[in-house]
JSON list of C-alpha atoms in Angstrom, two decimals:
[
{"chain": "A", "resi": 1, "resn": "UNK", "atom": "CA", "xyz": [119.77, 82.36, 80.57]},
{"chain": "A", "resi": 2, "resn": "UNK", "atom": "CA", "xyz": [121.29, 79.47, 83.02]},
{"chain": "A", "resi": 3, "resn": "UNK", "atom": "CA", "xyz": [118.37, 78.12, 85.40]},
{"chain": "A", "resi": 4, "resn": "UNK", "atom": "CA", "xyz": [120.07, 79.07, 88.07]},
{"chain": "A", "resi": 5, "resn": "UNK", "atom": "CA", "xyz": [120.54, 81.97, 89.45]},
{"chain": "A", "resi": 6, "resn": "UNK", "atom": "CA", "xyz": [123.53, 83.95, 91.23]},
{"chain": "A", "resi": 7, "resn": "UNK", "atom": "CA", "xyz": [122.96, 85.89, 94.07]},
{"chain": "A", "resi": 8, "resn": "UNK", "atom": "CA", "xyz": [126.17, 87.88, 95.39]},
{"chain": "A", "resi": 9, "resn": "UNK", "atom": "CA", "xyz": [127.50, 86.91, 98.40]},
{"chain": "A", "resi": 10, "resn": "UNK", "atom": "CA", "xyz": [125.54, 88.29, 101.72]},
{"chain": "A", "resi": 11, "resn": "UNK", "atom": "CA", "xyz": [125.31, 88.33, 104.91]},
{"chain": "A", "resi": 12, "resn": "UNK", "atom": "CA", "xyz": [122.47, 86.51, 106.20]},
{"chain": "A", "resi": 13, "resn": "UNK", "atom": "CA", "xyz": [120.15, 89.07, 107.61]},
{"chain": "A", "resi": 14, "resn": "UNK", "atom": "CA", "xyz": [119.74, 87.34, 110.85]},
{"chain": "A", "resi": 15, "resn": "UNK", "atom": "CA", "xyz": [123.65, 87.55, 111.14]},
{"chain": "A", "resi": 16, "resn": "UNK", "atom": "CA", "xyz": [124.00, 91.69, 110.19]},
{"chain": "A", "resi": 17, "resn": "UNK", "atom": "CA", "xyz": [124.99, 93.78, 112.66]},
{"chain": "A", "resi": 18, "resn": "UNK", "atom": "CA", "xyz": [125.58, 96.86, 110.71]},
{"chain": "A", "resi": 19, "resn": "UNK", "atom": "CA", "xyz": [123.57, 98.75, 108.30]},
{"chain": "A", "resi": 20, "resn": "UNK", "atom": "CA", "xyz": [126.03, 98.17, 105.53]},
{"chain": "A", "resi": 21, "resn": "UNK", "atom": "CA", "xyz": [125.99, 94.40, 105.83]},
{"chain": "A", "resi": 22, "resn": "UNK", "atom": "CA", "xyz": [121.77, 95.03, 105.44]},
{"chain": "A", "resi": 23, "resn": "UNK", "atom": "CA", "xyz": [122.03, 97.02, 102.36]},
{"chain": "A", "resi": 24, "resn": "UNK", "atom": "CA", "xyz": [124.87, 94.94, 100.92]},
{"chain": "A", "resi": 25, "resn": "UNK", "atom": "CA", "xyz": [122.44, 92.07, 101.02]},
{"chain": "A", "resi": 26, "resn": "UNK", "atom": "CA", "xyz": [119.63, 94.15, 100.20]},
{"chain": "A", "resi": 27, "resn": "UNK", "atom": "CA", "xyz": [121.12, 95.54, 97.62]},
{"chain": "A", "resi": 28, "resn": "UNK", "atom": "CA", "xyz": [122.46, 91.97, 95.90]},
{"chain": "A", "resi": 29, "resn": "UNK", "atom": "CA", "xyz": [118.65, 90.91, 96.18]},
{"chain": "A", "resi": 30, "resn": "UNK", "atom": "CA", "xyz": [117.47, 93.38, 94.28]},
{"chain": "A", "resi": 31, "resn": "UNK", "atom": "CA", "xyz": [120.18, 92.49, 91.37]},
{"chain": "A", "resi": 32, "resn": "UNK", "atom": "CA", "xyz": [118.28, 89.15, 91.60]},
{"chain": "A", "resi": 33, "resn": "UNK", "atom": "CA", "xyz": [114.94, 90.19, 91.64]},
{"chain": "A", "resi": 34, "resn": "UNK", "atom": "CA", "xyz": [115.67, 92.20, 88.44]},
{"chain": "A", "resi": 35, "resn": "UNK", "atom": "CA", "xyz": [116.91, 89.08, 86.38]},
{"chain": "A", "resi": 36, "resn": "UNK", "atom": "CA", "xyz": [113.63, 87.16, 87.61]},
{"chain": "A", "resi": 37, "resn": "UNK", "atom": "CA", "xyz": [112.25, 90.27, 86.29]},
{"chain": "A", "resi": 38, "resn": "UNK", "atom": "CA", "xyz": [113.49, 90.52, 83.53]},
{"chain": "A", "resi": 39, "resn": "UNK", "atom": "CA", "xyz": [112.79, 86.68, 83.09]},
{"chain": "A", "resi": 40, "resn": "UNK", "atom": "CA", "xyz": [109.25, 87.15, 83.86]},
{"chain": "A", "resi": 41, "resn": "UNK", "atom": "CA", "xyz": [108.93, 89.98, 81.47]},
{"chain": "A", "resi": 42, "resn": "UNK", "atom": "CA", "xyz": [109.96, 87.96, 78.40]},
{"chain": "A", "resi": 43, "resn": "UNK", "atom": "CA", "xyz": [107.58, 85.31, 79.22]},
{"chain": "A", "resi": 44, "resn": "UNK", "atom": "CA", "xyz": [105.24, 88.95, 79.22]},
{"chain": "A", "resi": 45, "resn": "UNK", "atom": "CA", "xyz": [106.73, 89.47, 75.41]},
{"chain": "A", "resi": 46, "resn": "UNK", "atom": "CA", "xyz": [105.66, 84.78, 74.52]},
{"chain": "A", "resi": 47, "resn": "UNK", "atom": "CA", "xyz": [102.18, 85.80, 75.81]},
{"chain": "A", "resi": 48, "resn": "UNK", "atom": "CA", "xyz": [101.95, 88.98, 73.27]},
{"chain": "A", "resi": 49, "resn": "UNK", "atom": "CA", "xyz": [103.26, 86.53, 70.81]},
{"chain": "A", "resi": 50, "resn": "UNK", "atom": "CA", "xyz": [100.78, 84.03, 71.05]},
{"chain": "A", "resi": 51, "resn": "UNK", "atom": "CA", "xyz": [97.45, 85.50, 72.15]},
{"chain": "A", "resi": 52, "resn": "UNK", "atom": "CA", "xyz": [95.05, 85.93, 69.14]},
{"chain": "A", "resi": 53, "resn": "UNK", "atom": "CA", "xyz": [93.59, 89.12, 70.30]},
{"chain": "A", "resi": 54, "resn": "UNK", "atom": "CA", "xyz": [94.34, 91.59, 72.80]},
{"chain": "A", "resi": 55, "resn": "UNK", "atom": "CA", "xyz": [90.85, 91.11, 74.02]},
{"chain": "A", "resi": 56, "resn": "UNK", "atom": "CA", "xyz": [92.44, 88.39, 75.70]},
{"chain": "A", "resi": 57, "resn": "UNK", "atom": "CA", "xyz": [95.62, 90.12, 77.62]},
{"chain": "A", "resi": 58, "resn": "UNK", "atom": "CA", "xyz": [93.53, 91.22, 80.45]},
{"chain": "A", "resi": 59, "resn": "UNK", "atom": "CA", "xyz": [92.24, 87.97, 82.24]},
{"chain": "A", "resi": 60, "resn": "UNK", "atom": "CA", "xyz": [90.74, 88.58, 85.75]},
{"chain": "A", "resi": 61, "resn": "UNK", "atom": "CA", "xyz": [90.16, 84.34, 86.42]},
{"chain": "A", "resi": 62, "resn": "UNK", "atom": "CA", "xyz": [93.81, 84.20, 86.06]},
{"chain": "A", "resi": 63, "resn": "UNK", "atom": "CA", "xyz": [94.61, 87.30, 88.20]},
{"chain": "A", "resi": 64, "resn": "UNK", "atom": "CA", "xyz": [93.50, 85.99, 91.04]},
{"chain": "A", "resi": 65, "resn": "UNK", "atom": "CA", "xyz": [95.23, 82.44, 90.24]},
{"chain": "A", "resi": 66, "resn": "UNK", "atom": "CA", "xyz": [98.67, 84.14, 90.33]},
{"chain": "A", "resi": 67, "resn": "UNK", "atom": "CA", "xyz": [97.99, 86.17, 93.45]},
{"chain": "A", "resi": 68, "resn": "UNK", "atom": "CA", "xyz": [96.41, 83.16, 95.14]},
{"chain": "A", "resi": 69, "resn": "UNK", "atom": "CA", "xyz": [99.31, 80.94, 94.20]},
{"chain": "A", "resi": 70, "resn": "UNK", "atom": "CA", "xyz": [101.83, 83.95, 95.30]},
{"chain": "A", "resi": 71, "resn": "UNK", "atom": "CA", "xyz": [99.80, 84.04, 98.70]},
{"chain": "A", "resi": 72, "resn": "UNK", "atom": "CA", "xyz": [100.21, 80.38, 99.25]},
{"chain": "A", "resi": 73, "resn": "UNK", "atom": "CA", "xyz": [103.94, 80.38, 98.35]},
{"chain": "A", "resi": 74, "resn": "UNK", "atom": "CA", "xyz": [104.30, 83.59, 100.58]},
{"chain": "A", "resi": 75, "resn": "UNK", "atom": "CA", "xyz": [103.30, 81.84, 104.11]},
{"chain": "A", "resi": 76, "resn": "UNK", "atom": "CA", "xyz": [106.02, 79.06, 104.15]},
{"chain": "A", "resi": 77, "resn": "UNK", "atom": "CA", "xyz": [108.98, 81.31, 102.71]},
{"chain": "A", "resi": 78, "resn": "UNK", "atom": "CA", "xyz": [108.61, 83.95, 105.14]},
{"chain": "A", "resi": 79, "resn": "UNK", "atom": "CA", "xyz": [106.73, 86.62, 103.33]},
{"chain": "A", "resi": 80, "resn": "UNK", "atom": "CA", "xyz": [104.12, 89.11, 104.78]},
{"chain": "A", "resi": 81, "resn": "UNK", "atom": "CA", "xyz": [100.79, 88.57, 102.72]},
{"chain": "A", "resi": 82, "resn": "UNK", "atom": "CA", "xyz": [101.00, 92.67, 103.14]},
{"chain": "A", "resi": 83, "resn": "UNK", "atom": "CA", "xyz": [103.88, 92.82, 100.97]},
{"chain": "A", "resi": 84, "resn": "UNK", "atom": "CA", "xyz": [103.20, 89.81, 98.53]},
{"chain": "A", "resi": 85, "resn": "UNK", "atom": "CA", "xyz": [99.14, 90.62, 97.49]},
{"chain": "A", "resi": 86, "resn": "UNK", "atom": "CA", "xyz": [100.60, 94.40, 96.42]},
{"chain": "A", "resi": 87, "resn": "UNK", "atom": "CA", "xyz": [103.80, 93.60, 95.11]},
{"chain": "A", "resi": 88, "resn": "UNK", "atom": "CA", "xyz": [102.42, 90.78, 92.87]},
{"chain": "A", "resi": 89, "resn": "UNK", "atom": "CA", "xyz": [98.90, 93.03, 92.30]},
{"chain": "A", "resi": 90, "resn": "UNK", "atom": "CA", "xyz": [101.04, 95.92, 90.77]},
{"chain": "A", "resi": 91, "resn": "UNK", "atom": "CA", "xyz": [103.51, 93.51, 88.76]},
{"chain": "A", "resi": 92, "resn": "UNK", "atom": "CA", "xyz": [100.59, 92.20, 87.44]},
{"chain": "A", "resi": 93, "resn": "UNK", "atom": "CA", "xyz": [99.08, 95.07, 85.98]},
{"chain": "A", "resi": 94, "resn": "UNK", "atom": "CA", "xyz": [102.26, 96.43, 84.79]},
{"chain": "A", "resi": 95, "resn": "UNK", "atom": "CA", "xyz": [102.70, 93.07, 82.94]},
{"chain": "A", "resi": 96, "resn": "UNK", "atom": "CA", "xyz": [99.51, 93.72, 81.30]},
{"chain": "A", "resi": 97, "resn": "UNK", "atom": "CA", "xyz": [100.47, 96.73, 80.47]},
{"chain": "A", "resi": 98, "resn": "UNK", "atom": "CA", "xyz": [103.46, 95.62, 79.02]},
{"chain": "A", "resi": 99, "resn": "UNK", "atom": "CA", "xyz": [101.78, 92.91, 77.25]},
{"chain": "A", "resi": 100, "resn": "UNK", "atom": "CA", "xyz": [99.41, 94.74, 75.94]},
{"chain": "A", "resi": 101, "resn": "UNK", "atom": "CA", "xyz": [102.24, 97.78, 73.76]},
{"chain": "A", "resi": 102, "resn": "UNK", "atom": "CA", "xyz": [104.33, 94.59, 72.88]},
{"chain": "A", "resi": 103, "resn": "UNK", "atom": "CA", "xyz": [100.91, 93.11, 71.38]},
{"chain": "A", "resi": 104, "resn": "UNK", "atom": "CA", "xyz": [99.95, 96.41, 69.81]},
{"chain": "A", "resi": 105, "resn": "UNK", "atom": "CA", "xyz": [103.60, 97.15, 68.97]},
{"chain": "A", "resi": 106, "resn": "UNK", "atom": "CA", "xyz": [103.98, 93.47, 67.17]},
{"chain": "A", "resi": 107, "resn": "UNK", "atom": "CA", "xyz": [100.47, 93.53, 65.04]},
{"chain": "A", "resi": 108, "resn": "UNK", "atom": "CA", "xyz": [100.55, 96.99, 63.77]}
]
């Protein structure tokens, strides 16, 4: 995958003045988010990989590091910490849960 990514061409949501223009650009964001998705998911399938035990998957200490990282990324871009804490909460634990069939998948 190239490092960087392609968003399709958008209005600028402070420049829309129609609905379509909004869900044009909402709509080519969410293409994005799914290839950072994606992305994030295979690092998901390295961690499987490479954790000894599936004791380990579920890690609570780093849990809150990601959301606490997300939360101080959040502020300066723009982001509502109403949105981010959720969003990135329930990623999280469907990551785990994702890790956790790829690591049963890959050792039985």
């Amino acid at each position: 995958m190239s490092d960087e990514l392609k968003i399709d061409a958008r209005t600028a949501p402070e420049a829309c003045e129609t609905m379509v223009q909004v869900r044009q650009g909402v709509d080519a964001l969410d293409r994005a988010l799914v290839t950072l998705l994606a992305e994030r998911q295979r690092y998901m399938n390295a961690a499987a990989r490479i954790k000894p035990s599936r004791d380990v998957v579920h890690d609570d200490a780093r849990i809150e590091d990601v959301v606490a990282k997300v939360l101080a990324a959040a502020g300066p871009a723009g982001l509502s910490p109403a949105i981010a804490e959720p969003v990135w909460r329930t990623l999280i634990d469907r990551c785990i849960a994702h890790e956790l069939a790829v690591w049963d998948r890959t050792r039985t």
